[in-house]
Amino acid sequence: MKRVIFIGAGNLATNLSLEMRNRGFEILQIYSYTLQSAQQLGEQLGCCYTNELKEVRKDADLYIFSVKDAVLSSVLNQIPPNNGLWVHTAGSIPMSIFEDYTNRYGVFYPLQTFSKNRRPDFSDIPFFIEANTESDYDSLTAAASIMSRKVYSASSEQRKHLHLAAVFACNFTNHMYAIAARIVEEKGLPFDALKPLITETATKIQSMAPLDAQTGPAIRYDENVINKHLSLLEDESLRSIYKELSGSIYNFSNNKK
Amino acid sequence: MKRVIFIGAGNLATNLSLEMRNRGFEILQIYSYTLQSAQQLGEQLGCCYTNELKEVRKDADLYIFSVKDAVLSSVLNQIPPNNGLWVHTAGSIPMSIFEDYTNRYGVFYPLQTFSKNRRPDFSDIPFFIEANTESDYDSLTAAASIMSRKVYSASSEQRKHLHLAAVFACNFTNHMYAIAARIVEEKGLPFDALKPLITETATKIQSMAPLDAQTGPAIRYDENVINKHLSLLEDESLRSIYKELSGSIYNFSNNKK
């Protein structure tokens, strides 16, 4: 499992390939649909690169497909057949997507949000592994364990739910930050003033269940404060979000034992 | 501004009174509607306590009202008149609430989420100050500066928007965590697996604008993933939240320049 080819050069592929290179894997080649992206990452890694699927080499141990969900099937169709282990890194795609193309396949899913210009600490990133055979499962677990202390097994069904949960915990959370930033900046106040609150909110749930950490006017549906807040929100869509989330907090808080 | 009385013994009053005591203020007395709460905090502080408003002492320099928004007026009505400076700690209440009761008043608003069993680092907590006179404004700024490096001025109008923004950045964000926890725990997966993602999401926006940090299927309204996720959510209210937030992310992402 030493020789690796990445199909894709996006945020996840960039971070994972750099981490694997640093941990002793040999990255043989980078493919990207866009030559510029392939070249950029290939040069960072000091390996060859291509934007032609038919030029993907056949001599790697591990092929990591990290492309947009919608194009994965078409990419698999065009890749030259080989004897390597094929894995994808996607939350919402079942492992079975590979079964028409090869006998050796699996999933290698790091649960983290990646940006090209930030290098997260991989030792803390949970990897969720799935594979067609026990021996490939063991190889993927061993590969992930070189980078991370947190390697788990997850079925395709479980992984779909992990990805859904990640949308709430990351994408939707970040949108809450974006709305908060818009609200203060419209009043000439710095978004910086909210950062300690954001940090504390994320830190709290490292040691408390989120249900127990919940604070604010929605827990007891304090209509006095809620109506004041609604009257400040000029954007109808933000008013609707405020109402729905307040109602949902009330329901969660009052249904817990 | 050395001698302080707290009217209220909730999460904020508990944390602020303990911090002020540790920073050299003399806490004279704690009032709480519930004798048990007053006693608990009074004993922590080593000061006297009462659950009778008419017993609130008249000899403090600073009276910090930290009670539920809905009861503040009624509390102000019953407090024995005195010559101290009266402030509240609420985001959504205008400073003018005091004007029928005293000539010396202001607002002392620490923007943070407080729990009784956690002591946040006050040096990083932004304080927003407002006061009726310049000299009381200066006194409050000096008092806040003993605890925090971040002391700002904010009008009642600005503070309302800060509080609204805090609901998004803290209360609604925590609810995203609670929903994510429910999703994974229903599938037998540990909420712990999401914690590195939550930490990274909150850390990213310390150095990136939230709009630039946004990732996930909603940015390009990837209906393939979005519809898969909606089909996994059995709770109609969570489906509705998912749809609204995805639409809102799409709008934010596509309206930025």
GROMACS .gro file of C-alpha atoms in nm, chain B residues 43-238:
model
  196
  300GLU     CA    1  -2.117   3.112   4.995
  301GLN     CA    2  -1.889   3.070   4.692
  302LEU     CA    3  -1.804   3.438   4.716
  303GLY     CA    4  -1.795   3.455   5.093
  304CYS     CA    5  -2.042   3.743   5.101
  305CYS     CA    6  -2.391   3.794   5.234
  306TYR     CA    7  -2.700   3.710   5.033
  307THR     CA    8  -3.073   3.762   5.038
  308ASN     CA    9  -3.389   3.678   4.848
  309GLU     CA   10  -3.564   3.994   4.965
  310LEU     CA   11  -3.526   4.296   4.736
  311LYS     CA   12  -3.602   4.534   5.020
  312GLU     CA   13  -3.293   4.400   5.200
  313VAL     CA   14  -3.056   4.495   4.920
  314ARG     CA   15  -2.791   4.717   5.075
  315LYS     CA   16  -2.762   5.084   4.981
  316ASP     CA   17  -2.386   5.125   5.016
  317ALA     CA   18  -2.248   4.970   4.695
  318ASP     CA   19  -2.075   5.165   4.419
  319LEU     CA   20  -2.210   4.937   4.147
  320TYR     CA   21  -2.534   4.739   4.121
  321ILE     CA   22  -2.524   4.474   3.850
  322PHE     CA   23  -2.871   4.358   3.748
  323SER     CA   24  -2.848   4.021   3.586
  324VAL     CA   25  -3.201   3.885   3.593
  325LYS     CA   26  -3.440   3.758   3.326
  326ASP     CA   27  -3.541   4.032   3.084
  327ALA     CA   28  -3.909   3.994   3.173
  328VAL     CA   29  -3.863   4.066   3.543
  329LEU     CA   30  -3.610   4.352   3.532
  330SER     CA   31  -3.870   4.633   3.552
  331SER     CA   32  -4.042   4.478   3.848
  332VAL     CA   33  -3.708   4.429   4.025
  333LEU     CA   34  -3.608   4.792   3.963
  334ASN     CA   35  -3.937   4.902   4.112
  335GLN     CA   36  -3.870   4.726   4.441
  336ILE     CA   37  -3.504   4.799   4.498
  337PRO     CA   38  -3.434   5.053   4.775
  338PRO     CA   39  -3.320   5.382   4.616
  339ASN     CA   40  -2.947   5.447   4.646
  340ASN     CA   41  -2.668   5.651   4.491
  341GLY     CA   42  -2.480   5.366   4.322
  342LEU     CA   43  -2.439   5.313   3.950
  343TRP     CA   44  -2.700   5.071   3.815
  344VAL     CA   45  -2.617   4.855   3.515
  345HIS     CA   46  -2.770   4.555   3.348
  346THR     CA   47  -2.597   4.280   3.151
  347ALA     CA   48  -2.865   4.209   2.890
  348GLY     CA   49  -2.825   4.223   2.514
  349SER     CA   50  -3.180   4.310   2.423
  350ILE     CA   51  -3.281   4.565   2.687
  351PRO     CA   52  -3.222   4.934   2.615
  352MET     CA   53  -3.033   5.138   2.872
  353SER     CA   54  -3.338   5.364   2.905
  354ILE     CA   55  -3.515   5.103   3.116
  355PHE     CA   56  -3.340   5.263   3.415
  356GLU     CA   57  -3.440   5.623   3.357
  357ASP     CA   58  -3.752   5.622   3.575
  358TYR     CA   59  -3.561   5.486   3.874
  359THR     CA   60  -3.222   5.657   3.902
  360ASN     CA   61  -2.994   5.917   3.745
  361ARG     CA   62  -2.688   5.695   3.730
  362TYR     CA   63  -2.718   5.399   3.497
  363GLY     CA   64  -2.558   5.207   3.218
  364VAL     CA   65  -2.497   4.869   3.057
  365PHE     CA   66  -2.218   4.620   3.119
  366TYR     CA   67  -2.257   4.348   2.856
  367PRO     CA   68  -2.005   4.064   2.831
  368LEU     CA   69  -2.059   3.883   2.499
  369GLN     CA   70  -2.009   3.521   2.596
  370THR     CA   71  -2.208   3.207   2.678
  371PHE     CA   72  -2.184   3.116   3.045
  372SER     CA   73  -2.249   2.793   3.232
  373LYS     CA   74  -2.229   2.763   3.608
  374ASN     CA   75  -1.973   2.483   3.593
  375ARG     CA   76  -1.730   2.638   3.341
  376ARG     CA   77  -1.502   2.939   3.394
  377PRO     CA   78  -1.420   3.102   3.062
  378ASP     CA   79  -1.110   3.317   3.020
  379PHE     CA   80  -1.242   3.670   3.077
  380SER     CA   81  -0.937   3.838   2.927
  381ASP     CA   82  -1.071   3.739   2.586
  382ILE     CA   83  -1.439   3.828   2.644
  383PRO     CA   84  -1.558   4.145   2.469
  384PHE     CA   85  -1.740   4.385   2.701
  385PHE     CA   86  -1.981   4.636   2.550
  386ILE     CA   87  -2.032   4.946   2.760
  387GLU     CA   88  -2.297   5.216   2.760
  388ALA     CA   89  -2.369   5.476   3.027
  389ASN     CA   90  -2.580   5.780   3.098
  390THR     CA   91  -2.288   6.009   3.177
  391GLU     CA   92  -1.933   6.027   3.058
  392SER     CA   93  -1.790   5.974   3.404
  393ASP     CA   94  -1.993   5.658   3.462
  394TYR     CA   95  -1.898   5.540   3.113
  395ASP     CA   96  -1.534   5.584   3.206
  396SER     CA   97  -1.580   5.399   3.534
  397LEU     CA   98  -1.747   5.104   3.362
  398THR     CA   99  -1.478   5.094   3.097
  399ALA     CA  100  -1.212   5.092   3.367
  400ALA     CA  101  -1.390   4.811   3.554
  401ALA     CA  102  -1.425   4.599   3.239
  402SER     CA  103  -1.062   4.665   3.145
  403ILE     CA  104  -0.948   4.507   3.470
  404MET     CA  105  -1.092   4.179   3.341
  405SER     CA  106  -1.073   4.200   2.963
  406ARG     CA  107  -0.848   4.326   2.686
  407LYS     CA  108  -1.154   4.389   2.469
  408VAL     CA  109  -1.374   4.671   2.589
  409TYR     CA  110  -1.597   4.844   2.337
  410SER     CA  111  -1.865   5.108   2.335
  411ALA     CA  112  -2.204   5.003   2.198
  412SER     CA  113  -2.534   5.188   2.184
  413SER     CA  114  -2.853   5.011   2.287
  414GLU     CA  115  -2.939   4.983   1.917
  415GLN     CA  116  -2.604   4.819   1.835
  416ARG     CA  117  -2.625   4.590   2.137
  417LYS     CA  118  -2.962   4.453   2.023
  418HIS     CA  119  -2.797   4.345   1.700
  419LEU     CA  120  -2.498   4.199   1.883
  420HIS     CA  121  -2.735   3.990   2.089
  421LEU     CA  122  -2.922   3.878   1.779
  422ALA     CA  123  -2.593   3.785   1.613
  423ALA     CA  124  -2.492   3.595   1.927
  424VAL     CA  125  -2.808   3.387   1.904
  425PHE     CA  126  -2.693   3.271   1.560
  426ALA     CA  127  -2.324   3.234   1.652
  427CYS     CA  128  -2.390   3.049   1.977
  428ASN     CA  129  -2.743   2.923   2.042
  429PHE     CA  130  -2.825   2.822   1.685
  430THR     CA  131  -2.475   2.687   1.629
  431ASN     CA  132  -2.509   2.470   1.939
  432HIS     CA  133  -2.840   2.345   1.803
  433MET     CA  134  -2.662   2.237   1.483
  434TYR     CA  135  -2.434   2.031   1.709
  435ALA     CA  136  -2.736   1.884   1.887
  436ILE     CA  137  -2.898   1.783   1.557
  437ALA     CA  138  -2.569   1.630   1.435
  438ALA     CA  139  -2.536   1.439   1.762
  439ARG     CA  140  -2.887   1.300   1.728
  440ILE     CA  141  -2.821   1.189   1.367
  441VAL     CA  142  -2.504   0.993   1.445
  442GLU     CA  143  -2.622   0.852   1.777
  443GLU     CA  144  -2.936   0.712   1.612
  444LYS     CA  145  -2.700   0.509   1.389
  445GLY     CA  146  -2.485   0.386   1.677
  446LEU     CA  147  -2.195   0.618   1.593
  447PRO     CA  148  -2.016   0.829   1.853
  448PHE     CA  149  -2.071   1.208   1.863
  449ASP     CA  150  -1.699   1.221   1.949
  450ALA     CA  151  -1.623   1.152   1.582
  451LEU     CA  152  -1.769   1.494   1.494
  452LYS     CA  153  -1.569   1.693   1.748
  453PRO     CA  154  -1.255   1.751   1.540
  454LEU     CA  155  -1.479   1.877   1.258
  455ILE     CA  156  -1.659   2.112   1.497
  456THR     CA  157  -1.328   2.243   1.632
  457GLU     CA  158  -1.184   2.299   1.285
  458THR     CA  159  -1.503   2.475   1.168
  459ALA     CA  160  -1.481   2.719   1.459
  460THR     CA  161  -1.105   2.761   1.420
  461LYS     CA  162  -1.120   2.834   1.046
  462ILE     CA  163  -1.324   3.152   1.091
  463GLN     CA  164  -1.070   3.295   1.335
  464SER     CA  165  -0.861   3.371   1.026
  465MET     CA  166  -1.106   3.345   0.732
  466ALA     CA  167  -1.435   3.525   0.669
  467PRO     CA  168  -1.723   3.277   0.716
  468LEU     CA  169  -1.837   3.334   0.357
  469ASP     CA  170  -1.495   3.222   0.233
  470ALA     CA  171  -1.484   2.927   0.471
  471GLN     CA  172  -1.818   2.786   0.350
  472THR     CA  173  -1.799   2.431   0.209
  473GLY     CA  174  -2.055   2.159   0.135
  474PRO     CA  175  -2.327   2.065  -0.110
  475ALA     CA  176  -2.539   2.377  -0.063
  476ILE     CA  177  -2.294   2.626  -0.215
  477ARG     CA  178  -2.376   2.505  -0.565
  478TYR     CA  179  -2.710   2.363  -0.455
  479ASP     CA  180  -2.600   2.009  -0.542
  480GLU     CA  181  -2.949   1.854  -0.565
  481ASN     CA  182  -2.809   1.505  -0.590
  482VAL     CA  183  -2.655   1.518  -0.240
  483ILE     CA  184  -2.924   1.745  -0.097
  484ASN     CA  185  -3.205   1.510  -0.200
  485LYS     CA  186  -3.017   1.210  -0.060
  486HIS     CA  187  -2.981   1.392   0.270
  487LEU     CA  188  -3.346   1.496   0.280
  488SER     CA  189  -3.447   1.135   0.227
  489LEU     CA  190  -3.242   1.034   0.533
  490LEU     CA  191  -3.414   1.284   0.763
  491GLU     CA  192  -3.732   1.132   0.899
  492ASP     CA  193  -3.823   1.435   1.108
  493GLU     CA  194  -4.023   1.682   0.899
  494SER     CA  195  -3.896   1.976   1.103
  495LEU     CA  196  -3.531   1.879   1.043
   0.00000   0.00000   0.00000
